GROMACS .gro file of N, CA, C and O in nm:
model
  296
    1GLU      N    1   0.228  -1.468   0.606
    1GLU     CA    2   0.072  -1.516   0.649
    1GLU      C    3   0.100  -1.484   0.812
    1GLU      O    4   0.169  -1.545   0.871
    2LEU      N    5   0.006  -1.414   0.858
    2LEU     CA    6  -0.021  -1.398   0.999
    2LEU      C    7  -0.160  -1.473   1.022
    2LEU      O    8  -0.224  -1.498   0.957
    3ARG      N    9  -0.118  -1.543   1.147
    3ARG     CA   10  -0.203  -1.629   1.192
    3ARG      C   11  -0.325  -1.544   1.272
    3ARG      O   12  -0.309  -1.416   1.314
    4ARG      N   13  -0.433  -1.596   1.234
    4ARG     CA   14  -0.593  -1.550   1.276
    4ARG      C   15  -0.612  -1.388   1.255
    4ARG      O   16  -0.640  -1.288   1.313
    5LYS      N   17  -0.552  -1.346   1.145
    5LYS     CA   18  -0.575  -1.225   1.078
    5LYS      C   19  -0.690  -1.183   1.096
    5LYS      O   20  -0.783  -1.272   1.026
    6ARG      N   21  -0.723  -1.050   1.087
    6ARG     CA   22  -0.860  -0.996   1.093
    6ARG      C   23  -0.886  -0.929   0.941
    6ARG      O   24  -1.002  -0.856   0.910
    7MET      N   25  -0.790  -0.867   0.890
    7MET     CA   26  -0.798  -0.804   0.786
    7MET      C   27  -0.699  -0.820   0.662
    7MET      O   28  -0.573  -0.850   0.710
    8ILE      N   29  -0.720  -0.836   0.561
    8ILE     CA   30  -0.645  -0.854   0.434
    8ILE      C   31  -0.620  -0.713   0.351
    8ILE      O   32  -0.736  -0.719   0.248
    9PRO      N   33  -0.536  -0.638   0.363
    9PRO     CA   34  -0.534  -0.513   0.241
    9PRO      C   35  -0.515  -0.566   0.123
    9PRO      O   36  -0.446  -0.626   0.095
   10VAL      N   37  -0.603  -0.515   0.029
   10VAL     CA   38  -0.596  -0.504  -0.116
   10VAL      C   39  -0.632  -0.374  -0.184
   10VAL      O   40  -0.690  -0.314  -0.137
   11ILE      N   41  -0.514  -0.381  -0.300
   11ILE     CA   42  -0.534  -0.242  -0.386
   11ILE      C   43  -0.577  -0.280  -0.509
   11ILE      O   44  -0.512  -0.384  -0.580
   12THR      N   45  -0.664  -0.224  -0.548
   12THR     CA   46  -0.728  -0.283  -0.668
   12THR      C   47  -0.768  -0.181  -0.765
   12THR      O   48  -0.795  -0.064  -0.735
   13ALA      N   49  -0.804  -0.161  -0.900
   13ALA     CA   50  -0.853  -0.092  -0.986
   13ALA      C   51  -0.982  -0.150  -1.034
   13ALA      O   52  -0.998  -0.267  -1.055
   14THR      N   53  -1.073  -0.066  -1.026
   14THR     CA   54  -1.229  -0.056  -1.076
   14THR      C   55  -1.259  -0.057  -1.203
   14THR      O   56  -1.223   0.066  -1.246
   15ARG      N   57  -1.284  -0.152  -1.292
   15ARG     CA   58  -1.304  -0.112  -1.445
   15ARG      C   59  -1.467  -0.127  -1.470
   15ARG      O   60  -1.460  -0.069  -1.590
   16ALA      N   61  -1.504  -0.226  -1.435
   16ALA     CA   62  -1.665  -0.230  -1.467
   16ALA      C   63  -1.746  -0.088  -1.469
   16ALA      O   64  -1.709  -0.004  -1.375
   17LYS      N   65  -1.793  -0.075  -1.564
   17LYS     CA   66  -1.898   0.063  -1.565
   17LYS      C   67  -2.044   0.057  -1.532
   17LYS      O   68  -2.105   0.143  -1.527
   18SER      N   69  -2.086  -0.075  -1.559
   18SER     CA   70  -2.224  -0.092  -1.525
   18SER      C   71  -2.232  -0.237  -1.461
   18SER      O   72  -2.149  -0.323  -1.447
   19LEU      N   73  -2.364  -0.241  -1.379
   19LEU     CA   74  -2.406  -0.388  -1.307
   19LEU      C   75  -2.403  -0.488  -1.394
   19LEU      O   76  -2.344  -0.612  -1.359
   20GLU      N   77  -2.426  -0.472  -1.519
   20GLU     CA   78  -2.432  -0.569  -1.640
   20GLU      C   79  -2.282  -0.647  -1.676
   20GLU      O   80  -2.266  -0.758  -1.691
   21GLU      N   81  -2.213  -0.526  -1.677
   21GLU     CA   82  -2.055  -0.537  -1.673
   21GLU      C   83  -1.970  -0.614  -1.571
   21GLU      O   84  -1.901  -0.711  -1.608
   22PHE      N   85  -2.054  -0.608  -1.445
   22PHE     CA   86  -1.970  -0.648  -1.355
   22PHE      C   87  -2.014  -0.776  -1.330
   22PHE      O   88  -1.952  -0.883  -1.279
   23GLY      N   89  -2.137  -0.811  -1.371
   23GLY     CA   90  -2.205  -0.946  -1.317
   23GLY      C   91  -2.283  -0.963  -1.197
   23GLY      O   92  -2.324  -0.863  -1.136
   24ASP      N   93  -2.298  -1.092  -1.121
   24ASP     CA   94  -2.371  -1.122  -1.007
   24ASP      C   95  -2.299  -1.031  -0.893
   24ASP      O   96  -2.171  -1.022  -0.889
   25LEU      N   97  -2.374  -1.003  -0.810
   25LEU     CA   98  -2.325  -0.896  -0.679
   25LEU      C   99  -2.265  -1.004  -0.596
   25LEU      O  100  -2.263  -1.159  -0.598
   26VAL      N  101  -2.152  -0.980  -0.525
   26VAL     CA  102  -2.055  -1.073  -0.476
   26VAL      C  103  -2.094  -1.060  -0.340
   26VAL      O  104  -2.130  -1.004  -0.265
   27ARG      N  105  -2.103  -1.201  -0.268
   27ARG     CA  106  -2.123  -1.237  -0.124
   27ARG      C  107  -2.021  -1.314  -0.074
   27ARG      O  108  -1.992  -1.438  -0.151
   28HIS      N  109  -1.962  -1.288   0.046
   28HIS     CA  110  -1.885  -1.384   0.143
   28HIS      C  111  -1.866  -1.355   0.253
   28HIS      O  112  -1.920  -1.228   0.297
   29PRO      N  113  -1.810  -1.424   0.363
   29PRO     CA  114  -1.799  -1.400   0.492
   29PRO      C  115  -1.708  -1.270   0.508
   29PRO      O  116  -1.615  -1.249   0.433
   30GLY      N  117  -1.730  -1.200   0.597
   30GLY     CA  118  -1.640  -1.089   0.657
   30GLY      C  119  -1.696  -0.948   0.636
   30GLY      O  120  -1.822  -0.952   0.613
   31GLU      N  121  -1.623  -0.865   0.651
   31GLU     CA  122  -1.662  -0.712   0.610
   31GLU      C  123  -1.553  -0.657   0.527
   31GLU      O  124  -1.444  -0.727   0.516
   32GLU      N  125  -1.565  -0.576   0.474
   32GLU     CA  126  -1.493  -0.475   0.377
   32GLU      C  127  -1.496  -0.318   0.408
   32GLU      O  128  -1.609  -0.272   0.451
   33PHE      N  129  -1.378  -0.270   0.413
   33PHE     CA  130  -1.359  -0.138   0.427
   33PHE      C  131  -1.283  -0.110   0.285
   33PHE      O  132  -1.182  -0.154   0.229
   34VAL      N  133  -1.349   0.011   0.191
   34VAL     CA  134  -1.315   0.063   0.095
   34VAL      C  135  -1.281   0.208   0.098
   34VAL      O  136  -1.345   0.281   0.151
   35TYR      N  137  -1.146   0.215   0.073
   35TYR     CA  138  -1.089   0.392   0.077
   35TYR      C  139  -1.061   0.370  -0.066
   35TYR      O  140  -0.991   0.338  -0.123
   36VAL      N  141  -1.101   0.526  -0.152
   36VAL     CA  142  -1.095   0.580  -0.262
   36VAL      C  143  -0.957   0.637  -0.262
   36VAL      O  144  -0.966   0.728  -0.207
   37LEU      N  145  -0.853   0.569  -0.329
   37LEU     CA  146  -0.724   0.666  -0.372
   37LEU      C  147  -0.731   0.761  -0.463
   37LEU      O  148  -0.671   0.856  -0.459
   38LYS      N  149  -0.791   0.715  -0.576
   38LYS     CA  150  -0.811   0.807  -0.699
   38LYS      C  151  -0.918   0.780  -0.782
   38LYS      O  152  -0.981   0.688  -0.770
   39GLY      N  153  -1.007   0.888  -0.829
   39GLY     CA  154  -1.118   0.887  -0.887
   39GLY      C  155  -1.239   0.858  -0.840
   39GLY      O  156  -1.256   0.922  -0.700
   40GLU      N  157  -1.340   0.809  -0.878
   40GLU     CA  158  -1.451   0.776  -0.797
   40GLU      C  159  -1.499   0.619  -0.814
   40GLU      O  160  -1.476   0.563  -0.916
   41VAL      N  161  -1.572   0.601  -0.729
   41VAL     CA  162  -1.623   0.438  -0.723
   41VAL      C  163  -1.744   0.445  -0.685
   41VAL      O  164  -1.801   0.507  -0.585
   42GLU      N  165  -1.840   0.356  -0.761
   42GLU     CA  166  -1.991   0.381  -0.717
   42GLU      C  167  -2.007   0.225  -0.662
   42GLU      O  168  -1.987   0.134  -0.726
   43VAL      N  169  -2.067   0.221  -0.544
   43VAL     CA  170  -2.099   0.102  -0.460
   43VAL      C  171  -2.227   0.062  -0.457
   43VAL      O  172  -2.300   0.150  -0.428
   44HIS      N  173  -2.256  -0.038  -0.524
   44HIS     CA  174  -2.376  -0.095  -0.507
   44HIS      C  175  -2.375  -0.232  -0.420
   44HIS      O  176  -2.315  -0.303  -0.409
   45THR      N  177  -2.497  -0.221  -0.320
   45THR     CA  178  -2.552  -0.327  -0.224
   45THR      C  179  -2.679  -0.376  -0.259
   45THR      O  180  -2.761  -0.308  -0.317
   46GLU      N  181  -2.717  -0.486  -0.213
   46GLU     CA  182  -2.852  -0.544  -0.227
   46GLU      C  183  -2.949  -0.478  -0.130
   46GLU      O  184  -3.057  -0.483  -0.201
   47PHE      N  185  -2.906  -0.401  -0.035
   47PHE     CA  186  -3.023  -0.370   0.046
   47PHE      C  187  -3.021  -0.223   0.068
   47PHE      O  188  -3.131  -0.160   0.119
   48TYR      N  189  -2.927  -0.135  -0.002
   48TYR     CA  190  -2.942  -0.015  -0.006
   48TYR      C  191  -2.932   0.075  -0.134
   48TYR      O  192  -2.859   0.010  -0.236
   49ASP      N  193  -2.931   0.197  -0.152
   49ASP     CA  194  -2.912   0.280  -0.287
   49ASP      C  195  -2.765   0.283  -0.299
   49ASP      O  196  -2.678   0.286  -0.210
   50PRO      N  197  -2.728   0.273  -0.451
   50PRO     CA  198  -2.601   0.317  -0.468
   50PRO      C  199  -2.535   0.450  -0.388
   50PRO      O  200  -2.594   0.529  -0.368
   51VAL      N  201  -2.377   0.422  -0.376
   51VAL     CA  202  -2.305   0.554  -0.326
   51VAL      C  203  -2.208   0.551  -0.392
   51VAL      O  204  -2.122   0.483  -0.431
   52LEU      N  205  -2.184   0.671  -0.439
   52LEU     CA  206  -2.077   0.726  -0.513
   52LEU      C  207  -1.981   0.814  -0.408
   52LEU      O  208  -1.996   0.883  -0.361
   53LEU      N  209  -1.862   0.739  -0.429
   53LEU     CA  210  -1.738   0.775  -0.333
   53LEU      C  211  -1.639   0.825  -0.418
   53LEU      O  212  -1.617   0.787  -0.514
   54SER      N  213  -1.614   0.943  -0.352
   54SER     CA  214  -1.469   1.037  -0.430
   54SER      C  215  -1.343   0.982  -0.365
   54SER      O  216  -1.355   0.959  -0.249
   55GLU      N  217  -1.246   1.042  -0.422
   55GLU     CA  218  -1.119   1.032  -0.362
   55GLU      C  219  -1.098   1.096  -0.221
   55GLU      O  220  -1.155   1.199  -0.170
   56GLY      N  221  -1.050   1.004  -0.137
   56GLY     CA  222  -1.046   1.026   0.001
   56GLY      C  223  -1.165   0.988   0.077
   56GLY      O  224  -1.175   0.990   0.206
   57GLU      N  225  -1.284   0.928   0.003
   57GLU     CA  226  -1.396   0.888   0.118
   57GLU      C  227  -1.381   0.723   0.114
   57GLU      O  228  -1.304   0.666   0.048
   58SER      N  229  -1.444   0.695   0.215
   58SER     CA  230  -1.475   0.533   0.229
   58SER      C  231  -1.589   0.496   0.275
   58SER      O  232  -1.697   0.588   0.282
   59ILE      N  233  -1.609   0.365   0.280
   59ILE     CA  234  -1.744   0.296   0.310
   59ILE      C  235  -1.675   0.158   0.372
   59ILE      O  236  -1.596   0.091   0.342
   60TYR      N  237  -1.781   0.115   0.490
   60TYR     CA  238  -1.758   0.002   0.568
   60TYR      C  239  -1.885  -0.075   0.530
   60TYR      O  240  -1.987  -0.054   0.573
   61ILE      N  241  -1.864  -0.226   0.475
   61ILE     CA  242  -1.975  -0.320   0.457
   61ILE      C  243  -1.969  -0.451   0.517
   61ILE      O  244  -1.841  -0.483   0.517
   62ASP      N  245  -2.085  -0.505   0.528
   62ASP     CA  246  -2.086  -0.639   0.556
   62ASP      C  247  -2.080  -0.713   0.429
   62ASP      O  248  -2.194  -0.698   0.332
   63SER      N  249  -1.994  -0.794   0.458
   63SER     CA  250  -1.963  -0.863   0.298
   63SER      C  251  -2.072  -0.958   0.246
   63SER      O  252  -2.082  -1.029   0.179
   64ASN      N  253  -2.136  -1.022   0.379
   64ASN     CA  254  -2.253  -1.100   0.358
   64ASN      C  255  -2.375  -1.055   0.250
   64ASN      O  256  -2.441  -1.151   0.186
   65MET      N  257  -2.352  -0.940   0.237
   65MET     CA  258  -2.467  -0.850   0.171
   65MET      C  259  -2.394  -0.852   0.023
   65MET      O  260  -2.288  -0.825  -0.014
   66GLY      N  261  -2.501  -0.878  -0.072
   66GLY     CA  262  -2.444  -0.875  -0.213
   66GLY      C  263  -2.411  -0.727  -0.227
   66GLY      O  264  -2.448  -0.629  -0.179
   67HIS      N  265  -2.270  -0.702  -0.305
   67HIS     CA  266  -2.221  -0.611  -0.337
   67HIS      C  267  -2.159  -0.583  -0.463
   67HIS      O  268  -2.091  -0.717  -0.506
   68ALA      N  269  -2.094  -0.475  -0.530
   68ALA     CA  270  -2.048  -0.447  -0.629
   68ALA      C  271  -1.980  -0.329  -0.664
   68ALA      O  272  -2.056  -0.197  -0.600
   69TYR      N  273  -1.862  -0.312  -0.701
   69TYR     CA  274  -1.809  -0.181  -0.709
   69TYR      C  275  -1.768  -0.145  -0.863
   69TYR      O  276  -1.705  -0.252  -0.933
   70LEU      N  277  -1.829  -0.048  -0.889
   70LEU     CA  278  -1.810   0.010  -1.051
   70LEU      C  279  -1.724   0.118  -1.048
   70LEU      O  280  -1.721   0.219  -0.950
   71ALA      N  281  -1.671   0.161  -1.172
   71ALA     CA  282  -1.594   0.277  -1.208
   71ALA      C  283  -1.703   0.374  -1.191
   71ALA      O  284  -1.772   0.363  -1.278
   72GLY      N  285  -1.643   0.505  -1.118
   72GLY     CA  286  -1.724   0.616  -1.117
   72GLY      C  287  -1.744   0.681  -1.277
   72GLY      O  288  -1.671   0.660  -1.338
   73PRO      N  289  -1.836   0.768  -1.307
   73PRO     CA  290  -1.877   0.836  -1.398
   73PRO      C  291  -1.752   0.918  -1.454
   73PRO      O  292  -1.680   0.965  -1.379
   74GLY      N  293  -1.718   0.931  -1.577
   74GLY     CA  294  -1.601   0.979  -1.639
   74GLY      C  295  -1.486   0.900  -1.646
   74GLY      O  296  -1.379   0.938  -1.666
   0.00000   0.00000   0.00000
């Protein structure tokens, strides 16, 4: 553990295919940087239209805003 760290890198697999399957939008202090390593990820937020990210694309969001990550089509 680093003292006063500002970023915690995490690698995850997105499995939910719908907002119903995902559940309630997540909100927490901080910010998130999402970079797609493989496939596609659909990013849903409470204030903006959904964004489909493909391999190699990224997005940066305020985590206080409700958000959800879904597996892209296919």
